[in-house]
CSV table of C-alpha atoms and ligand atoms in Angstrom, one decimal:
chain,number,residue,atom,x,y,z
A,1,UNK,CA,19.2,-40.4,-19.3
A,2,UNK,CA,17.0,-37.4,-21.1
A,3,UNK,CA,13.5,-37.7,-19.9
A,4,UNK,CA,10.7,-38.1,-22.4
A,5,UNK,CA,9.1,-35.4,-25.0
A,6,UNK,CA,5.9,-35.1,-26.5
A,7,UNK,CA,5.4,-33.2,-29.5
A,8,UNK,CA,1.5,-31.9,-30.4
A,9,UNK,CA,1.0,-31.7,-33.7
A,10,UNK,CA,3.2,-32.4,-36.6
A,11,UNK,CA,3.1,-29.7,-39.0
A,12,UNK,CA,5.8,-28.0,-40.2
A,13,UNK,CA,6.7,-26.4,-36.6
A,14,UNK,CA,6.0,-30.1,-34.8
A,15,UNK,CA,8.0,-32.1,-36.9
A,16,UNK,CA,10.9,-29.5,-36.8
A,17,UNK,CA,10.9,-29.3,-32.6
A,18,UNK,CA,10.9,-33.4,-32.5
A,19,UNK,CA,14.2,-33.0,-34.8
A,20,UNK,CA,16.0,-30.3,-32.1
A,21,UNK,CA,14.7,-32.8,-29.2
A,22,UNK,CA,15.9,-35.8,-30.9
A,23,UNK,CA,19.6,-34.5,-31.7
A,24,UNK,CA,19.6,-33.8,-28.3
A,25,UNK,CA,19.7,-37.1,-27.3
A,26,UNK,CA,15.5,-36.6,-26.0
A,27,UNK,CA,13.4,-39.8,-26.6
A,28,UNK,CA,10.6,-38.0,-28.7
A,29,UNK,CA,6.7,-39.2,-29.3
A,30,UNK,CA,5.5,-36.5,-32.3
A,31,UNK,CA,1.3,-37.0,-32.2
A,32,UNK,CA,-1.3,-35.4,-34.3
A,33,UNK,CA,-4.6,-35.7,-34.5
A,34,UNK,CA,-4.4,-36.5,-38.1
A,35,UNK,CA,-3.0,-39.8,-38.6
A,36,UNK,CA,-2.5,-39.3,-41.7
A,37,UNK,CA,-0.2,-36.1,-41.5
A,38,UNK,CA,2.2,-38.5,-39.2
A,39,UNK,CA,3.9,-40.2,-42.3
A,40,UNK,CA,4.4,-37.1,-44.1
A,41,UNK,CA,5.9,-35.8,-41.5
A,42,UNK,CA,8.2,-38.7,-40.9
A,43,UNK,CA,9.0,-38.3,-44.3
A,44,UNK,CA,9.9,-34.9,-44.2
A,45,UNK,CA,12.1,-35.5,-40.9
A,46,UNK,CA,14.1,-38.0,-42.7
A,47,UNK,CA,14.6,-35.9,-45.1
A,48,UNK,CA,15.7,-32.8,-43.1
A,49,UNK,CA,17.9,-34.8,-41.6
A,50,UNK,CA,19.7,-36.0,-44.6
A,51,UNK,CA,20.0,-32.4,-45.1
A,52,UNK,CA,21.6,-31.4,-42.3
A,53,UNK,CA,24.1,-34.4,-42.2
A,54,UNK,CA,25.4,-33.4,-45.7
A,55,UNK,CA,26.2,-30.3,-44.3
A,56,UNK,CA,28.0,-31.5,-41.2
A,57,UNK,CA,25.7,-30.4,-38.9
A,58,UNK,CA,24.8,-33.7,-37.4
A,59,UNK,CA,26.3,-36.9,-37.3
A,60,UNK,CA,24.0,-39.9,-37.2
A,61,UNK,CA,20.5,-39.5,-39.2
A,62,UNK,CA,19.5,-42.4,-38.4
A,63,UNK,CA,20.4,-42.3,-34.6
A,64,UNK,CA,18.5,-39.3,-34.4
A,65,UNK,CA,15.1,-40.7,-36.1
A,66,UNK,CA,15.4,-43.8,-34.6
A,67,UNK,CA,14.8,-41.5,-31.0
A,68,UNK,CA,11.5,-39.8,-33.4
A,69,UNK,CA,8.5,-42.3,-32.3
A,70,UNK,CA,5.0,-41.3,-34.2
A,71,UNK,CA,1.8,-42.4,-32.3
A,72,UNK,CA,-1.9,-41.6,-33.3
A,73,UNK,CA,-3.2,-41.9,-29.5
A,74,UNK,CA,-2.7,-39.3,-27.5
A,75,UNK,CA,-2.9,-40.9,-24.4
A,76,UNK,CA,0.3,-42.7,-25.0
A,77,UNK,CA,2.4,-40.2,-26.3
A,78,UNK,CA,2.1,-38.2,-22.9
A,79,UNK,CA,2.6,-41.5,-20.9
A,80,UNK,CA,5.9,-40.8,-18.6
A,81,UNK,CA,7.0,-37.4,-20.7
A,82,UNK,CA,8.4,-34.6,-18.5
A,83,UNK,CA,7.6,-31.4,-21.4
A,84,UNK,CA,5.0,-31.4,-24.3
A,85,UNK,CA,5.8,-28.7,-27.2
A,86,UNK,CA,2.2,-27.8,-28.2
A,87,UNK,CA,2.4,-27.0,-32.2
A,88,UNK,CA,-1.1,-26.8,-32.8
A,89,UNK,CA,-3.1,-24.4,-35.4
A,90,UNK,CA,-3.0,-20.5,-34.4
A,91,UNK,CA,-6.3,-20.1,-33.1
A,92,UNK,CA,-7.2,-19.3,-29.4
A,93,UNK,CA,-10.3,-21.8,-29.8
A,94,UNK,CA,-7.2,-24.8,-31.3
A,95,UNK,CA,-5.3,-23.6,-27.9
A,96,UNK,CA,-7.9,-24.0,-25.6
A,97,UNK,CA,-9.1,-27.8,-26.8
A,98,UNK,CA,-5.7,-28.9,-27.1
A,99,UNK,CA,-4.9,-27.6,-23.7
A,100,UNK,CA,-7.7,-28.5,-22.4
A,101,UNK,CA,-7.1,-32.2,-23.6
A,102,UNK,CA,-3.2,-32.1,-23.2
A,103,UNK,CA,-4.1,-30.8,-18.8
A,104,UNK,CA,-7.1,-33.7,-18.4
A,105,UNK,CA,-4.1,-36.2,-20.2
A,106,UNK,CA,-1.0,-35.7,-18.7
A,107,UNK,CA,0.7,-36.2,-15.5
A,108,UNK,CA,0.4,-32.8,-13.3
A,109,UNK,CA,3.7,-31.9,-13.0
A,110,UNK,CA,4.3,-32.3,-16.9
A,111,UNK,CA,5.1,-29.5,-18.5
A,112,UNK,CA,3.0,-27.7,-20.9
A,113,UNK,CA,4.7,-25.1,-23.8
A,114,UNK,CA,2.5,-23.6,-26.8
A,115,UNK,CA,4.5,-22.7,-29.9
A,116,UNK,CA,2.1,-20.0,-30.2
A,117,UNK,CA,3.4,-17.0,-32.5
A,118,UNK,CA,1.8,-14.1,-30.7
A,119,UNK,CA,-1.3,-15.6,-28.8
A,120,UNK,CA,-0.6,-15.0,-25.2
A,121,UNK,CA,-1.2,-17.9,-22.3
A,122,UNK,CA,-3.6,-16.6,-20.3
A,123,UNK,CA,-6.0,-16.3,-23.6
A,124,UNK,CA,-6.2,-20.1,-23.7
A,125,UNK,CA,-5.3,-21.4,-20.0
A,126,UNK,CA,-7.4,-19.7,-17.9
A,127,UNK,CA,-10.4,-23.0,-17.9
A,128,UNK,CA,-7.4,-25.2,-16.8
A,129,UNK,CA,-6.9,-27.4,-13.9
A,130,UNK,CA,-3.7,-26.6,-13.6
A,131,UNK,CA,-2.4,-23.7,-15.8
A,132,UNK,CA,0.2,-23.2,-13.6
A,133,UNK,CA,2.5,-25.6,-15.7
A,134,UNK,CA,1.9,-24.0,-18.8
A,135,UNK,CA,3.8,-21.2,-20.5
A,136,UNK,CA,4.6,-19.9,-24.3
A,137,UNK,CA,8.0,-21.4,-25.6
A,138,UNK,CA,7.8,-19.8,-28.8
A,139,UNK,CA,10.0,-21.1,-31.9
A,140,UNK,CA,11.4,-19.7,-35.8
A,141,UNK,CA,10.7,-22.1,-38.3
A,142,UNK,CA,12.9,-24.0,-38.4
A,143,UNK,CA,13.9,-24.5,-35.0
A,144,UNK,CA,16.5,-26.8,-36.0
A,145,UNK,CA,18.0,-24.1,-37.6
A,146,UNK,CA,17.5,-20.9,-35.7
A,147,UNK,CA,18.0,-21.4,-32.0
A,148,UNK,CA,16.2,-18.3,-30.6
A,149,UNK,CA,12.9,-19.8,-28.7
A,150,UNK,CA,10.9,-16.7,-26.2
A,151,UNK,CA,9.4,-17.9,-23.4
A,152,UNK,CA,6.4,-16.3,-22.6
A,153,UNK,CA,4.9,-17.4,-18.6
A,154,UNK,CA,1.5,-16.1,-17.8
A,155,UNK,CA,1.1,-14.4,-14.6
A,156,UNK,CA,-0.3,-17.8,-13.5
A,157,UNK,CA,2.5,-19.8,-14.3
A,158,UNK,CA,4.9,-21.0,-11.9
A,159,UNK,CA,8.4,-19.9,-12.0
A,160,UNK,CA,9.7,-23.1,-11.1
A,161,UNK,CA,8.0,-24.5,-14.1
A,162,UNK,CA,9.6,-21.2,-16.6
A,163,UNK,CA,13.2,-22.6,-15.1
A,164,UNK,CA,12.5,-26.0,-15.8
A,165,UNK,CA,11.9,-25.2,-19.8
A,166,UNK,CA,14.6,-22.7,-19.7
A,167,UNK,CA,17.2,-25.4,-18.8
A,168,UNK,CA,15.1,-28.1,-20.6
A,169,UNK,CA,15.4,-26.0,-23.6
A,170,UNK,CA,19.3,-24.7,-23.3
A,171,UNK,CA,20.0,-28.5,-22.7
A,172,UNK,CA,17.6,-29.1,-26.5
A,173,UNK,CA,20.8,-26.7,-28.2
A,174,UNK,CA,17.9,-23.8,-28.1
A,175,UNK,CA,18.7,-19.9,-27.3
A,176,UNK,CA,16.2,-19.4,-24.8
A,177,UNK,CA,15.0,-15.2,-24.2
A,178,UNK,CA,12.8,-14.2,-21.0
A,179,UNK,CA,9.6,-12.3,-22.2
A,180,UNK,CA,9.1,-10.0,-19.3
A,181,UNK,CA,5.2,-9.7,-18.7
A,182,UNK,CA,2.6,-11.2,-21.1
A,183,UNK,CA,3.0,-9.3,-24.5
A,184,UNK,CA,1.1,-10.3,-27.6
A,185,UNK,CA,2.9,-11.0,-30.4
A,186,UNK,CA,6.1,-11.2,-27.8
A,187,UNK,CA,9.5,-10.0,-29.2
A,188,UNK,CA,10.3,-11.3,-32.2
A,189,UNK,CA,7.3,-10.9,-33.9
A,190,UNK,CA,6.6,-7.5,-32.8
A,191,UNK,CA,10.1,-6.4,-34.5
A,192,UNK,CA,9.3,-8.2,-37.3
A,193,UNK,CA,5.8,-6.8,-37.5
A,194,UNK,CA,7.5,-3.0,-37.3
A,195,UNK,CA,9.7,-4.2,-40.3
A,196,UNK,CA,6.4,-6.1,-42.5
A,197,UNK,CA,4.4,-2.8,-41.3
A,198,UNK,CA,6.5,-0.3,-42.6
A,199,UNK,CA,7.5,-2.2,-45.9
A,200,UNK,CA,4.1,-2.7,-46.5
A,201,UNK,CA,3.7,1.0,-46.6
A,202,UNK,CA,7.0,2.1,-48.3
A,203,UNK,CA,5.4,-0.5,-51.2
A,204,UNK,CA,2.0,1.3,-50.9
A,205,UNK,CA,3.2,4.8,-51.2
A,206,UNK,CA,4.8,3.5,-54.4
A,207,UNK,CA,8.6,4.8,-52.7
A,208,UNK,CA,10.0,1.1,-53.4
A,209,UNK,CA,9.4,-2.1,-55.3
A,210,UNK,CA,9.1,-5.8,-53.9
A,211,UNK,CA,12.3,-6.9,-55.0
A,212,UNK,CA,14.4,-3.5,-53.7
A,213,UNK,CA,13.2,-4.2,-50.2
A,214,UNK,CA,13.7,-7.4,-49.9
A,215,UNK,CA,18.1,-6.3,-51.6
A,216,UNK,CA,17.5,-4.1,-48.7
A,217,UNK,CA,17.4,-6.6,-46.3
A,218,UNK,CA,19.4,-9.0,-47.9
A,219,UNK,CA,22.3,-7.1,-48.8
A,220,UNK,CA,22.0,-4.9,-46.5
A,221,UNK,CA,20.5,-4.9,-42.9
A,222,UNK,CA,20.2,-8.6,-42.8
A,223,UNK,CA,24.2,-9.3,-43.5
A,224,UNK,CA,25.3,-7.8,-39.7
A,225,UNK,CA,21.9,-9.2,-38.2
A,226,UNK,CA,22.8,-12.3,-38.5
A,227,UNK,CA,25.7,-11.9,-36.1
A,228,UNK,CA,24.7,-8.5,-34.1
A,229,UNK,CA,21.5,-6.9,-32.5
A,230,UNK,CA,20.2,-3.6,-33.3
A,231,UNK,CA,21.6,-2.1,-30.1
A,232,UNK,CA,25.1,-3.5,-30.7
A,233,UNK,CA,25.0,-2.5,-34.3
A,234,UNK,CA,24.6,1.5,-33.5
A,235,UNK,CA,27.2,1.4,-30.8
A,236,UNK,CA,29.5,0.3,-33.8
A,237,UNK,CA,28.0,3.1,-35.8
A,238,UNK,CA,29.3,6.2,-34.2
A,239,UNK,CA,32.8,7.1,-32.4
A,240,UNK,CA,31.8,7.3,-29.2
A,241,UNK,CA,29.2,4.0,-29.2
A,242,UNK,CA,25.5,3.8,-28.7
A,243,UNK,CA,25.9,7.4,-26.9
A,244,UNK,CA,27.2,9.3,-29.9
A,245,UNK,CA,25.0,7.4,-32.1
A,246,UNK,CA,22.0,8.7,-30.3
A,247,UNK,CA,23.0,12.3,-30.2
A,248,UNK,CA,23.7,12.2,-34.1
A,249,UNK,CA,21.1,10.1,-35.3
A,250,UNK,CA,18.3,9.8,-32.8
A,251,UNK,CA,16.4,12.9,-33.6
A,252,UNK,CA,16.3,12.0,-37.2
A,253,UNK,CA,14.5,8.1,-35.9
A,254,UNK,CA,12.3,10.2,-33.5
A,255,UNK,CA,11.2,12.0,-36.4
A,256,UNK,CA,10.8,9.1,-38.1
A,257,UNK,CA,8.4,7.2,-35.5
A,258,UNK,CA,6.1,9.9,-35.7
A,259,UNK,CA,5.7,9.4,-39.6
A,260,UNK,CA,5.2,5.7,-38.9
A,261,UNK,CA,3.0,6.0,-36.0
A,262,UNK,CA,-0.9,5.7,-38.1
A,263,UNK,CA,-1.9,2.2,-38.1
A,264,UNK,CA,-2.4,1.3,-41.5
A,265,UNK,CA,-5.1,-2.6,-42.4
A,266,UNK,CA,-3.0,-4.8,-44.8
A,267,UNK,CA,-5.2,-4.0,-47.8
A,268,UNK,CA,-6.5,-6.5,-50.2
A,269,UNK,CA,-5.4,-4.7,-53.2
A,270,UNK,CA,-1.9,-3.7,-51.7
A,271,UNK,CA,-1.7,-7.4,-50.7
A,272,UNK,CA,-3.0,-9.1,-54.3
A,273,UNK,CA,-0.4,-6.9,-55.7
A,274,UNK,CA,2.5,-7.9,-54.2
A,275,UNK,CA,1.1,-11.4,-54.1
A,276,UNK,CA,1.0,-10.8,-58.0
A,277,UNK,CA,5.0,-9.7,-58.3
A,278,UNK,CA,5.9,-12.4,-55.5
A,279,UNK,CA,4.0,-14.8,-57.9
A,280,UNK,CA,6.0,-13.7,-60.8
A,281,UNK,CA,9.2,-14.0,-59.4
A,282,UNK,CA,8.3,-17.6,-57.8
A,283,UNK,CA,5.8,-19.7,-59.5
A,284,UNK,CA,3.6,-21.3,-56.2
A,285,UNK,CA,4.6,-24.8,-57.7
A,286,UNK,CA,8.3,-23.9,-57.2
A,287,UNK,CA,7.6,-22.3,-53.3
A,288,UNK,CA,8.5,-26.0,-51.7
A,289,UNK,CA,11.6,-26.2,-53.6
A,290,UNK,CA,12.7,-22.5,-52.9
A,291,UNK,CA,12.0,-23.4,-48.6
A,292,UNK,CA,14.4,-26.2,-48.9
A,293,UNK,CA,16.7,-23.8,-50.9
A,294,UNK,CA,16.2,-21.7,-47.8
A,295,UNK,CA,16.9,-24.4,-45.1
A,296,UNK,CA,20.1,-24.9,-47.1
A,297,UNK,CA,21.4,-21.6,-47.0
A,298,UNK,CA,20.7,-21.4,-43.3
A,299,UNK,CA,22.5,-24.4,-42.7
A,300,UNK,CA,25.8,-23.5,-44.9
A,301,UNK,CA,25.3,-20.3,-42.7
A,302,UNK,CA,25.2,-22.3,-39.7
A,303,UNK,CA,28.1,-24.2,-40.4
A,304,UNK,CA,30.1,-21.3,-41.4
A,305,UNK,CA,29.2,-19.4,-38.2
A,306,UNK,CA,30.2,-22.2,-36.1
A,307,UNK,CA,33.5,-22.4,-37.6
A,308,UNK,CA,33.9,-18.9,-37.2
A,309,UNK,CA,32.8,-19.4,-33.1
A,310,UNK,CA,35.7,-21.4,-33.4
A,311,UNK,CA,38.6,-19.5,-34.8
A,312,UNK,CA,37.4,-16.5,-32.5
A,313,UNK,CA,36.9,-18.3,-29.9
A,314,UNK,CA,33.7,-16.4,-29.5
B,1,NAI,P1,0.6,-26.5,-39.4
B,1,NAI,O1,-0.8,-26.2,-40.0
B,1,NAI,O2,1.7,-26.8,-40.4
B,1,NAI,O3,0.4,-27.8,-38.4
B,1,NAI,C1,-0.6,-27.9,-37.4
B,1,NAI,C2,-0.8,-29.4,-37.1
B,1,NAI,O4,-1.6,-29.5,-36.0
B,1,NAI,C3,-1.5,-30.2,-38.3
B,1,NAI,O5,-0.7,-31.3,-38.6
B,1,NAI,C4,-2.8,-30.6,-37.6
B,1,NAI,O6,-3.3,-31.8,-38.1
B,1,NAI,C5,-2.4,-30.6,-36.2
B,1,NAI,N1,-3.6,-30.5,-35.2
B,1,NAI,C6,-4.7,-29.8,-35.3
B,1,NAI,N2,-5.5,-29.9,-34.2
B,1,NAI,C7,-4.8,-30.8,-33.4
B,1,NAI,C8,-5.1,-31.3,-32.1
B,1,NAI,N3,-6.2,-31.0,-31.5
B,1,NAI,N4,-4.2,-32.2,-31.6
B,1,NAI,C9,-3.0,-32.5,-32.2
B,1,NAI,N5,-2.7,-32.0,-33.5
B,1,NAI,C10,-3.6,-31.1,-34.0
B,1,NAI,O7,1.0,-25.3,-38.4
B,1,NAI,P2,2.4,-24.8,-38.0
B,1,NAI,O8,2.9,-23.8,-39.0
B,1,NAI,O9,3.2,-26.0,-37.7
B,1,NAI,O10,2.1,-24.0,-36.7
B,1,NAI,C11,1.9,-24.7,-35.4
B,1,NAI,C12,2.1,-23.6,-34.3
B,1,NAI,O11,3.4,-23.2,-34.3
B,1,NAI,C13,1.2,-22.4,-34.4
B,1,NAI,O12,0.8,-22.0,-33.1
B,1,NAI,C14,2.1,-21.4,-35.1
B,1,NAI,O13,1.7,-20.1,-34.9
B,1,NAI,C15,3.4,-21.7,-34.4
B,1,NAI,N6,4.6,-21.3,-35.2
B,1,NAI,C16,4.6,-21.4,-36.5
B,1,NAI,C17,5.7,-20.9,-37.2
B,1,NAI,C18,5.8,-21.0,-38.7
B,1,NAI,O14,6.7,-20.3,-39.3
B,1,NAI,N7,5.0,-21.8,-39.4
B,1,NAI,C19,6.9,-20.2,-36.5
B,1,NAI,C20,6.8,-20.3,-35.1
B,1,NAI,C21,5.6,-20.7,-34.4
């Protein structure tokens, strides 16, 4: 029998970790401090899950909300729950009261994971009884969609309690990836960052329009990424592997680095400009429609990558 779940907050990153729990086979309470946002977000499960069972990516919809309990106190939806996902706003003064609460409310040895996209642990722990069960299991939206979750321990946190998740979380259907010292921003979003950073200023220095970076991406770096890491894509890139690779290219990405290296504030104009051509290309009352556009690509991806696990056997 799968122990329990509580899920903090039911925004778009709550509501999408009480789905991966829930088609796990995971008993799930989903609380929020605004009632109100708890039928939405039923709503929007429901609906996600239609989704993904038209695609054939799950089998029963309504087996799997049935497991999806919302409840307004928070007091009950810790009662007898071995892991809370915290998916509160990104704001080290949310983190602390939420801990603080979710540490004075639940059981001691219950675990305690933050969502957080770049806001280490120990920023928000450290007035804790016990911070020792607490750790960073950071998700991509939508987690029922892309598997990766980094877990980020402080140097308080028992190992013990990083294993627990870990197998917690491989048990969920999740990827799981070790984050080796408290790192703000972790992994993922410090290689995004280095991609947003250096768009931002190819789009600045007027080298490259809005639309041509993102066919960049799209057509181009983004088609092997979704299969492949940077590290195994260059070892394909040369005869010899990675080795070869770095003798031929790696002075030229050296050179590079050093080009990239002054930090560089998001301006307000650069931003209201390519807030202006994004704007133009996607009206703001058509940016729900395009996300579930999105979630539906990802999941025809997701079923054709599984197929493809298959035939390989990889
Ligand atoms: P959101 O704004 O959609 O949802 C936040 C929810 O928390 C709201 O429903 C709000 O009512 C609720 N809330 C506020 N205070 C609360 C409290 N004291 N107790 C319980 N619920 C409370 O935010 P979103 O996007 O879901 O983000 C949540 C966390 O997940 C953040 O730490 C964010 O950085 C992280 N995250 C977000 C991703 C994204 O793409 N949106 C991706 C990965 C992580």
């Amino acid at each position: 029998m799968q122990p329990n779940i509580a899920v903090v907050g039911s925004g778009l990153i709550g509501r999408a970790w009480a789905i991966v729990f829930a088609r796990a086979g995971f008993p799930v309470r989903l609380y929020d401090i605004d009632s109100g946002a708890l039928d939405y977000a039923r709503d929007r499960i429901a609906e996600a899950l239609g989704d993904l069972a038209r695609y054939g990516l799950i089998e029963d919809s309504d087996v799997i909300l049935g497991r999806i309990r919302t409840v307004s106190d928070l007091a009950e939806a810790l009662d007898d729950v071995a892991y809370v996902q915290e998916c509160a706003p990104e704001t080290v003064d949310a983190k602390r009261s939420v801990f603080a609460e979710l540490d004075r409310a639940a059981a001691d040895d219950v675990i305690l994971a933050s969502s957080s996209s770049g806001i280490v642990a120990s920023d928000f722990i450290g007035h804790l009884q016990h911070p020792e069960r607490c750790l960073i299991a950071h998700p991509v939206n939508p987690p029922y969609l892309i598997p990766l979750v980094e877990l980020c321990p402080a140097p308080v946190t028992d190992p013990s309690v990083t294993e627990r998740a870990r197998s917690l979380l491989l048990e969920a259907g999740q990827v799981p990836v070790m984050v080796r010292g408290e790192l703000r921003g972790f992994i993922l979003n410090r290689i995004q960052g280095a991609v947003l950073n250096e768009s931002l200023r190819l789009y600045e220095d007027g080298y490259v329009t809005v639309a041509d970076i993102d066919d960049t991406l799209r057509h181009g770096l983004g088609l092997r990424w979704s299969f492949m890491g940077p590290f195994e894509t260059i070892d394909l890139n040369a005869p010899g592997g990675l080795k070869e690779y770095a003798d031929r290219y790696g002075p030229l990405y050296e050179a590079l680095s050093h080009e990239q290296a002054d930090p560089r504030p998001w301006s307000r104009e650069t931003i209201e400009r390519l807030h202006a051509e994004r704007r133009s290309a996607l009206p703001e009352k058509e940016l729900e429609q395009r996300q579930s556009w999105r979630d539906k690509r990802l999941m025809a991806l997701i079923a054709h990558k599984t197929a493809a696990a298959k035939d390989s056997g990889s």
